[in-house]
mmCIF file of C-alpha atoms and ligand atoms in Angstrom:
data_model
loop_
_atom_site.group_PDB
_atom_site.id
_atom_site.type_symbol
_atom_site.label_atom_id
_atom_site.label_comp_id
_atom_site.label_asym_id
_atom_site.label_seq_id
_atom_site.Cartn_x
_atom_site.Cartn_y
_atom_site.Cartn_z
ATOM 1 C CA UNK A 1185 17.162 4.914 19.694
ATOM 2 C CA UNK A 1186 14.551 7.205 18.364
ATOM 3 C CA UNK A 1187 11.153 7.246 20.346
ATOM 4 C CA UNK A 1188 8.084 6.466 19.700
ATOM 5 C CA UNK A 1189 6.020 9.150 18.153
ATOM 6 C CA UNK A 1190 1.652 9.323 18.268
ATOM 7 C CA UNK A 1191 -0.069 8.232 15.421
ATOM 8 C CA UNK A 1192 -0.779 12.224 14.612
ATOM 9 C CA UNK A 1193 2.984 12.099 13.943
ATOM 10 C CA UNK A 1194 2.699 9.076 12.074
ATOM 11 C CA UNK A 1195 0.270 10.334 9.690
ATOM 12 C CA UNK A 1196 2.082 14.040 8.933
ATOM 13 C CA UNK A 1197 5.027 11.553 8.112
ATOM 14 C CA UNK A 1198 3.084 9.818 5.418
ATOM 15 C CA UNK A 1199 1.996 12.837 4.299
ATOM 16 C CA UNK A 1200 4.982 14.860 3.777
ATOM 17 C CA UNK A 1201 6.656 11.786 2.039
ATOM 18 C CA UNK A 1202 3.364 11.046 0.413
ATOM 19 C CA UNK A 1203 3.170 15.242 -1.019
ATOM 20 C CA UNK A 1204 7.335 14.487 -1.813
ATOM 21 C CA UNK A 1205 8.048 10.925 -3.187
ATOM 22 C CA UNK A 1206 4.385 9.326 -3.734
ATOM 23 C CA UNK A 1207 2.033 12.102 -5.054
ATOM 24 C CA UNK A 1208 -1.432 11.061 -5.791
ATOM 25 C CA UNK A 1209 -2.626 12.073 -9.905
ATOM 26 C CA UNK A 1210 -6.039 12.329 -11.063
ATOM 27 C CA UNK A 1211 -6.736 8.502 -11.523
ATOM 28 C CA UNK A 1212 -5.138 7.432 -7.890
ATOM 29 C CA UNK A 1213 -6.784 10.179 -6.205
ATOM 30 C CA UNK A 1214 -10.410 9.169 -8.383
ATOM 31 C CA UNK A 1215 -9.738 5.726 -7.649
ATOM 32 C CA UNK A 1216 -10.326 6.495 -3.572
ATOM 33 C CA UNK A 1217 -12.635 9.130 -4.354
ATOM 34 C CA UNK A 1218 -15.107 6.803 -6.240
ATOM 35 C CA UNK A 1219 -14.387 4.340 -3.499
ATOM 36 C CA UNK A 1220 -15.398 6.081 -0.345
ATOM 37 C CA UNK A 1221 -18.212 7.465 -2.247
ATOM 38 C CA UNK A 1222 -19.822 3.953 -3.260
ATOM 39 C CA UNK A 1223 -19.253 2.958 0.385
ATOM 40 C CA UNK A 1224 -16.065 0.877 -0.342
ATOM 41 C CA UNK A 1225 -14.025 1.066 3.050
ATOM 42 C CA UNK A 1226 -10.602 3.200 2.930
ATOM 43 C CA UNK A 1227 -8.307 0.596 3.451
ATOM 44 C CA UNK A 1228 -6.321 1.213 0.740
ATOM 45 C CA UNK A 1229 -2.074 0.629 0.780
ATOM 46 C CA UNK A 1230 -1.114 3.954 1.309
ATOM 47 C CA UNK A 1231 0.664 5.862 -1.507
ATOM 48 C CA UNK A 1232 4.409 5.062 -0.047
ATOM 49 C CA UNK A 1233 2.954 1.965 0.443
ATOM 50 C CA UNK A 1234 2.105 1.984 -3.649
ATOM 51 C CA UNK A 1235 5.193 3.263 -4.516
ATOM 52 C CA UNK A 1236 6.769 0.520 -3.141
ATOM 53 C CA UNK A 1237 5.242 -2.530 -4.240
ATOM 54 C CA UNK A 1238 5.582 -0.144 -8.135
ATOM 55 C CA UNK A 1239 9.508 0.008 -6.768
ATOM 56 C CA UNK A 1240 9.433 -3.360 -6.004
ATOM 57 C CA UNK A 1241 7.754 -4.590 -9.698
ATOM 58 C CA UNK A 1242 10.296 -2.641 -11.087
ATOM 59 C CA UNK A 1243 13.364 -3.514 -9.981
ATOM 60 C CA UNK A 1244 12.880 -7.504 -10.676
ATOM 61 C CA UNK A 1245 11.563 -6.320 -14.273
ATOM 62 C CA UNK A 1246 7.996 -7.673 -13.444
ATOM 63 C CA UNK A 1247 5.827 -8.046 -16.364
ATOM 64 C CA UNK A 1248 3.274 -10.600 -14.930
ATOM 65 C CA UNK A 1249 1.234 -9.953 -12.067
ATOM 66 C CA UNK A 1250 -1.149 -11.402 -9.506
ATOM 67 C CA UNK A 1251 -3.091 -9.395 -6.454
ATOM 68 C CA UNK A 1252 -5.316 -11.040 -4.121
ATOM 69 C CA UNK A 1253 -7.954 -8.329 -2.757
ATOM 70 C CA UNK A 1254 -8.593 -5.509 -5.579
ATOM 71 C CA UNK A 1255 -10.884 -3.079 -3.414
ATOM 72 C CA UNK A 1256 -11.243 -0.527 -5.365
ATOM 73 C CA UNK A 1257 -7.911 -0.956 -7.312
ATOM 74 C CA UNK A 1258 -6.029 1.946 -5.903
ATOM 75 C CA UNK A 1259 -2.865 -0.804 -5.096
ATOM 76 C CA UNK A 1260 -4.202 -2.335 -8.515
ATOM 77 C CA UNK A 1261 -2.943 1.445 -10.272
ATOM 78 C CA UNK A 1262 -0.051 1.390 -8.784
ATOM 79 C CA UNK A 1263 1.393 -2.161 -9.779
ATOM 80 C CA UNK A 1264 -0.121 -1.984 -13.131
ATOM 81 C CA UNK A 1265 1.833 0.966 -13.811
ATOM 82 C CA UNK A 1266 4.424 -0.605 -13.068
ATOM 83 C CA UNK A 1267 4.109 -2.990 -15.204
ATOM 84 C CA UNK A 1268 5.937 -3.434 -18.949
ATOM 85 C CA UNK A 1269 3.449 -2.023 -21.602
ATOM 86 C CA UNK A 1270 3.204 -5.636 -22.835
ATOM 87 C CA UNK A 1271 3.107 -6.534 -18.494
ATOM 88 C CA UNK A 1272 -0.122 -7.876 -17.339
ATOM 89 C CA UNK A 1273 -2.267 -8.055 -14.017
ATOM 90 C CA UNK A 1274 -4.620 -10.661 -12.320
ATOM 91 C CA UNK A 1275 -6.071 -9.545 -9.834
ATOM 92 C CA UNK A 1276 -8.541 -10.859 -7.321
ATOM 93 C CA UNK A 1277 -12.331 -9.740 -5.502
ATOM 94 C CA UNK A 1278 -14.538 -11.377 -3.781
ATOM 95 C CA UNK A 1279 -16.805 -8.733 -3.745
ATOM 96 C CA UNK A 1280 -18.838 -7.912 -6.765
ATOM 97 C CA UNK A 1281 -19.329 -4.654 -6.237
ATOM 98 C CA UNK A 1282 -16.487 -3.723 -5.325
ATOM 99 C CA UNK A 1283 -14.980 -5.550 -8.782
ATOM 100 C CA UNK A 1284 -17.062 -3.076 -10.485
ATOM 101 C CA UNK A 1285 -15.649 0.337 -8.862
ATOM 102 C CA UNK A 1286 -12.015 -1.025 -9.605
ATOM 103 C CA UNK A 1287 -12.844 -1.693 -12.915
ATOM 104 C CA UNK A 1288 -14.461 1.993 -13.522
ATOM 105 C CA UNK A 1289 -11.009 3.381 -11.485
ATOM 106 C CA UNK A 1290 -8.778 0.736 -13.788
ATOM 107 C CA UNK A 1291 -10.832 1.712 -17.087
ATOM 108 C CA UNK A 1292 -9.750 5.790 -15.607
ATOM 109 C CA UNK A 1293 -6.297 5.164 -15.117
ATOM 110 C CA UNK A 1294 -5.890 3.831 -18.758
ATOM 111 C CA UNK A 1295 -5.009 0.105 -17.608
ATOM 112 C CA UNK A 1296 -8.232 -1.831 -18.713
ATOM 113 C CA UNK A 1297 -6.345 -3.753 -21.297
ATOM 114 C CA UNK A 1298 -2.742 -4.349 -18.599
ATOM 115 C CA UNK A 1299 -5.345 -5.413 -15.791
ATOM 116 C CA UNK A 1300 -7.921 -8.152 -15.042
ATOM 117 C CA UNK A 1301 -10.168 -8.340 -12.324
ATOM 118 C CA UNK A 1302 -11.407 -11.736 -11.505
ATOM 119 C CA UNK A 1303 -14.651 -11.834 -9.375
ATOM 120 C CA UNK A 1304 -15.133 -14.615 -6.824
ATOM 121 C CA UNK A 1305 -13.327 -15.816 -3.356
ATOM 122 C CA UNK A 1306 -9.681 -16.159 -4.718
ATOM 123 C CA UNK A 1307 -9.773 -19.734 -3.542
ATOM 124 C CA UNK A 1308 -12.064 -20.896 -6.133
ATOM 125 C CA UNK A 1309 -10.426 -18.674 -8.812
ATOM 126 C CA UNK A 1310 -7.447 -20.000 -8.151
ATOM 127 C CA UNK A 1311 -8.344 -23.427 -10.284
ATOM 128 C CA UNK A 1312 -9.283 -21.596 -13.223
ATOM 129 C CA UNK A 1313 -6.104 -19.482 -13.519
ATOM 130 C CA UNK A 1314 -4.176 -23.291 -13.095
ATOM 131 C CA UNK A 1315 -6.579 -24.864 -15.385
ATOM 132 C CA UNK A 1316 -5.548 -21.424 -17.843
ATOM 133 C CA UNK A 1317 -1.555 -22.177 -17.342
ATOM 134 C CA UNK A 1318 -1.507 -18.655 -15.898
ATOM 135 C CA UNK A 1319 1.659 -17.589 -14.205
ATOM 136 C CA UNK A 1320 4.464 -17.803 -13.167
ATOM 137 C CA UNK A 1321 4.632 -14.485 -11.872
ATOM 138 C CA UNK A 1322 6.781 -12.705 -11.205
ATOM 139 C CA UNK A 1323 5.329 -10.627 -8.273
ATOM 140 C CA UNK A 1324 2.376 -11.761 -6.390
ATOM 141 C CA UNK A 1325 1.193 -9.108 -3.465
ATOM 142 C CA UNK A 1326 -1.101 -11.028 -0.945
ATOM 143 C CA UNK A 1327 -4.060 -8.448 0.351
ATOM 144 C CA UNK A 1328 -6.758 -9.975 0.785
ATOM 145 C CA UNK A 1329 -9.072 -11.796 3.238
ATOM 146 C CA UNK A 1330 -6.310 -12.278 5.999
ATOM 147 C CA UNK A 1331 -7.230 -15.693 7.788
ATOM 148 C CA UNK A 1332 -6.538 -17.404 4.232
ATOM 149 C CA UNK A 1333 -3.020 -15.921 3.941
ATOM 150 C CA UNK A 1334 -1.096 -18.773 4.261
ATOM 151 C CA UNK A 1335 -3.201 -21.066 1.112
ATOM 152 C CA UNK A 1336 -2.672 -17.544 -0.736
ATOM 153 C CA UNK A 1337 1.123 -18.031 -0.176
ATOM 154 C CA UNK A 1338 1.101 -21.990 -0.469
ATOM 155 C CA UNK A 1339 0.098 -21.363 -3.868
ATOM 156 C CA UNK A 1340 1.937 -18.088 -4.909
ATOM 157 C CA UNK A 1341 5.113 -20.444 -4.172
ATOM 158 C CA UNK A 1342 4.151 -22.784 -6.780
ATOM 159 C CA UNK A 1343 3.493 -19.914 -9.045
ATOM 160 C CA UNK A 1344 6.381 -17.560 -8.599
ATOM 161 C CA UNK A 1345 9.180 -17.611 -10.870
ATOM 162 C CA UNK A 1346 12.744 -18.135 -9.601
ATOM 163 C CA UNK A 1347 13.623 -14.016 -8.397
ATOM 164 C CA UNK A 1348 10.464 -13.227 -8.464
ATOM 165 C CA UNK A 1349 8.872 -11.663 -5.055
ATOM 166 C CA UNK A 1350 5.542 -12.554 -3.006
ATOM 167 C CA UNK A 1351 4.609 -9.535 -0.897
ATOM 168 C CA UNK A 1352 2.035 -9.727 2.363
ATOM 169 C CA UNK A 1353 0.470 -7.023 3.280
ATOM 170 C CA UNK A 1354 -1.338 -6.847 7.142
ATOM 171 C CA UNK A 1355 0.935 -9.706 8.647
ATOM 172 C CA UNK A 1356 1.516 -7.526 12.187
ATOM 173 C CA UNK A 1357 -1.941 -5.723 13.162
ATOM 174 C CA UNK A 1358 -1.128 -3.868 15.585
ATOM 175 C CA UNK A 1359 1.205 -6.112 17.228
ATOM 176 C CA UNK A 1360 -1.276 -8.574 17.829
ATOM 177 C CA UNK A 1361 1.199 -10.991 15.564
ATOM 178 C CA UNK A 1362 2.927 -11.919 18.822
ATOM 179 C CA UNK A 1363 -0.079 -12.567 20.509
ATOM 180 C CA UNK A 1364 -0.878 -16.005 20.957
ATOM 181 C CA UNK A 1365 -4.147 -15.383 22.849
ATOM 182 C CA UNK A 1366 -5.856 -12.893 20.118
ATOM 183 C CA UNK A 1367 -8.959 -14.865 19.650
ATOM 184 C CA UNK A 1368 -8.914 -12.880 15.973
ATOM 185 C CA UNK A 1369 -8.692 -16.054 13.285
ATOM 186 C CA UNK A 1370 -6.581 -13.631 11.563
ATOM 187 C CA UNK A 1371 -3.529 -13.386 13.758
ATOM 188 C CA UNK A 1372 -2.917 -17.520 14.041
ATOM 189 C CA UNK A 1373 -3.147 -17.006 10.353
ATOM 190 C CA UNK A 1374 -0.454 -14.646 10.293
ATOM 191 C CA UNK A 1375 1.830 -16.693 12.685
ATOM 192 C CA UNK A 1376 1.494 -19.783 10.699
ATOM 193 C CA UNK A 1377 2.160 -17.833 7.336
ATOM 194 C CA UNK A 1378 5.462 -16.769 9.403
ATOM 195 C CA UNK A 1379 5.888 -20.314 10.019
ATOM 196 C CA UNK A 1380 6.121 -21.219 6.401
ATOM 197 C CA UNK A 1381 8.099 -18.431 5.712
ATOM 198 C CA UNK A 1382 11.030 -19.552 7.690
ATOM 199 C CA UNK A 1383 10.805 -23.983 6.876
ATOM 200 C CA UNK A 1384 10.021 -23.125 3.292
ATOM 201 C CA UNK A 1385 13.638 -23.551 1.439
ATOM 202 C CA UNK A 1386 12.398 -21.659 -1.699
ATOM 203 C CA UNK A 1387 12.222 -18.433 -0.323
ATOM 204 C CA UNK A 1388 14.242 -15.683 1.602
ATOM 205 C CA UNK A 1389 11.191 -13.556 4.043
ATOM 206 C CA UNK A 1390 11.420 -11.105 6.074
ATOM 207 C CA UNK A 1391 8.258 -8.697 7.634
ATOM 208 C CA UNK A 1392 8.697 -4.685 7.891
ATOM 209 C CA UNK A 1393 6.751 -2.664 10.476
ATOM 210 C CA UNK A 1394 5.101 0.072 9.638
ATOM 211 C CA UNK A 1395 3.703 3.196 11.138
ATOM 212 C CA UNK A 1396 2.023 5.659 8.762
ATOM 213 C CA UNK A 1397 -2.125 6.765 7.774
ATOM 214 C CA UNK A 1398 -3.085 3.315 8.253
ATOM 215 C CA UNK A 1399 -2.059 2.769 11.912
ATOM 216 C CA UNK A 1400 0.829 0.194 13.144
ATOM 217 C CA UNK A 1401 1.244 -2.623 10.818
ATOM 218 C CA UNK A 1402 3.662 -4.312 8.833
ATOM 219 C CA UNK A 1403 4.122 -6.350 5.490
ATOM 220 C CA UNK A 1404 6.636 -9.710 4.999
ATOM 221 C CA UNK A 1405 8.680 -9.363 1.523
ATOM 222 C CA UNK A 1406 9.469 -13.282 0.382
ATOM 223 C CA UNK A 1407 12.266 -14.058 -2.585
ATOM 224 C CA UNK A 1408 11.998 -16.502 -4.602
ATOM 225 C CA UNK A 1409 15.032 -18.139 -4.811
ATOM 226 C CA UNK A 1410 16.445 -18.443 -8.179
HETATM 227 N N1 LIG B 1143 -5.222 -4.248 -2.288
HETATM 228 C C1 LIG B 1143 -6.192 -3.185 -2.017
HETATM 229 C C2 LIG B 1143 -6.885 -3.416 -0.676
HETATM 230 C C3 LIG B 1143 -7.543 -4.733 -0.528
HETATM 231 S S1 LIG B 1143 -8.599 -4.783 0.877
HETATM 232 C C4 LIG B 1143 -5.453 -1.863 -1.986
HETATM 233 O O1 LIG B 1143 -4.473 -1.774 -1.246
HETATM 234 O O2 LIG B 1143 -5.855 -0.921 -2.669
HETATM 235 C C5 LIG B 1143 -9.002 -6.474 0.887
HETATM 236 C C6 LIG B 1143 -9.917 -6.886 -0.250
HETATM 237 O O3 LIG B 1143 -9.980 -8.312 -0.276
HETATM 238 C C7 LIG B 1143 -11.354 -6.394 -0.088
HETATM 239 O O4 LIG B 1143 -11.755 -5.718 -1.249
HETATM 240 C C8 LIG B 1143 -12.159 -7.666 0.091
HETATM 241 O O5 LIG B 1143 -13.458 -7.624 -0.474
HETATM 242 C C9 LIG B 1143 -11.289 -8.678 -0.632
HETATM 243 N N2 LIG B 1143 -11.535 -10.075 -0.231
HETATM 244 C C10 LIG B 1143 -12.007 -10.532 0.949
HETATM 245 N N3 LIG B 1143 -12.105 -11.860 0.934
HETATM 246 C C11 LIG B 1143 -11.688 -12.265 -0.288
HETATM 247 C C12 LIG B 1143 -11.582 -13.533 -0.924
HETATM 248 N N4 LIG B 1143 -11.909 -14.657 -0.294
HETATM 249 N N5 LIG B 1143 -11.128 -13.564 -2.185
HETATM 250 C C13 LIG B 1143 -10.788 -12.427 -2.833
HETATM 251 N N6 LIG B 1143 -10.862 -11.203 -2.287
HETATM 252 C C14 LIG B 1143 -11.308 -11.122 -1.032
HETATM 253 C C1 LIG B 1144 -8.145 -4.368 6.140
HETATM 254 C C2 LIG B 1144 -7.648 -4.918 4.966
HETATM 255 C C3 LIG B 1144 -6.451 -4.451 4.438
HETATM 256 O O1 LIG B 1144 -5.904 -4.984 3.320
HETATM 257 C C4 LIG B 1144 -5.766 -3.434 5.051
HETATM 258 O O2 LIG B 1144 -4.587 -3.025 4.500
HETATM 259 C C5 LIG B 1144 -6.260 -2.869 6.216
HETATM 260 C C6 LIG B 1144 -7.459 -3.329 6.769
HETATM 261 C C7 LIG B 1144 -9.419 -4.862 6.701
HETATM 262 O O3 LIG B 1144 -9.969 -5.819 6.135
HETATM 263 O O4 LIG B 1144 -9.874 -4.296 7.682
HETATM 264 MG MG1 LIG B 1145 -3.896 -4.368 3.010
#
């Protein structure tokens, strides 16, 4: 068994398979340039990260779209890239503001017609896009406001079609996802989103940790069953 490294490690890791296999361009690197400088915090997927849920689009031929939590649509680039030229992406802000910067970085990166930000808490959107007969989808990445993970995937079941893939993103923090006594609402959020993973029959989960720029974390990778 390997070690465990320090989180100095961790990040020259990310980098030198960041520099190799998941090189920022001009419009990924703008997209967390603008960010930081409007005051948008950096907590951004990081670019293996991005190239994975592009990877991940991509191999199930995804051509429709949904992301809860937009930021500054650095995760947004990525997936809509991804993405058929006739693909399309939803995705989902509660902030305002921060709507605005991903649309400026989306607008930069050539993907204002693939990509729609919605503004509002994703709970109250979600209506609308049923009332709209949007979806299925075929990939749905979860990333935003964590204690609500578990409606996010309740609905993303319903709205996924058969092979496609629903993708969490912050389900271990740390660790903390074994701790039952973390008074953070988020981790008995996570736990009971790992509940439904394993009693619901329509999909095939796991969770991946991860070490890397943003810390120890981890994401859960659901199928669809088909
Ligand atoms: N997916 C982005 C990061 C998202 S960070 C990336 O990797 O590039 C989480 C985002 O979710 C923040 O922008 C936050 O404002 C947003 N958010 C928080 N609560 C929300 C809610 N109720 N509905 C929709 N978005 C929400
Ligand atoms: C936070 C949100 C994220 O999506 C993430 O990947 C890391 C941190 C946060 O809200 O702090
Ligand atoms: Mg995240």
């Amino acid at each position: 068994m390997f070690g465990p490294a320090d989180q100095e490690t961790w990040i020259r890791v990310d980098e030198y398979v960041s520099d190799l296999l998941a090189p920022d361009d001009e419009a990924l690197e703008h997209s967390v340039a603008g960010a930081v400088e409007a005051g948008l915090p950096a907590i951004q997927v990081s670019p293996p990260q991005g190239k994975l849920l592009a990877l991940l689009a991509r191999s199930i031929g995804a051509r429709k779209a949904l992301e809860f939590g937009t930021l500054g649509g650095y995760s947004t680039i990525w997936l809509g890239r991804a993405l058929p030229a006739d693909g399309h992406l939803i995705t989902l802000e509660y902030e305002p503001s921060y709507a605005e910067v991903a649309r400026v970085n989306l607008e930069r990166a050539g993907l204002a017609e693939k990509v729609q930000v919605r503004v509002g808490p994703a709970l109250e959107t979600l209506p609308t896009l049923e009332d709209e007969g949007a979806g299925p989808f075929d990939l749905i990445f979860i990333d935003a406001d964590k204690v609500h993970t578990p409606e996010y995937f309740a609905w993303s079941v319903e709205h996924t079609r058969p092979g496609g893939l629903i993708v969490a993103d912050n389900v271990v923090r740390g660790g903390a996802l074994v701790d039952e006594s973390d008074p953070d609402p988020a981790i008995p959020a996570q736990r009971r989103f790992h509940e439904m993973l394993a009693a619901e029959p329509r999909v095939e989960a796991t969770t991946i940790q991860t070490v890397g720029v943003k810390g120890y974390d981890g994401f859960s990778i659901a199928l669809v069953n088909g």
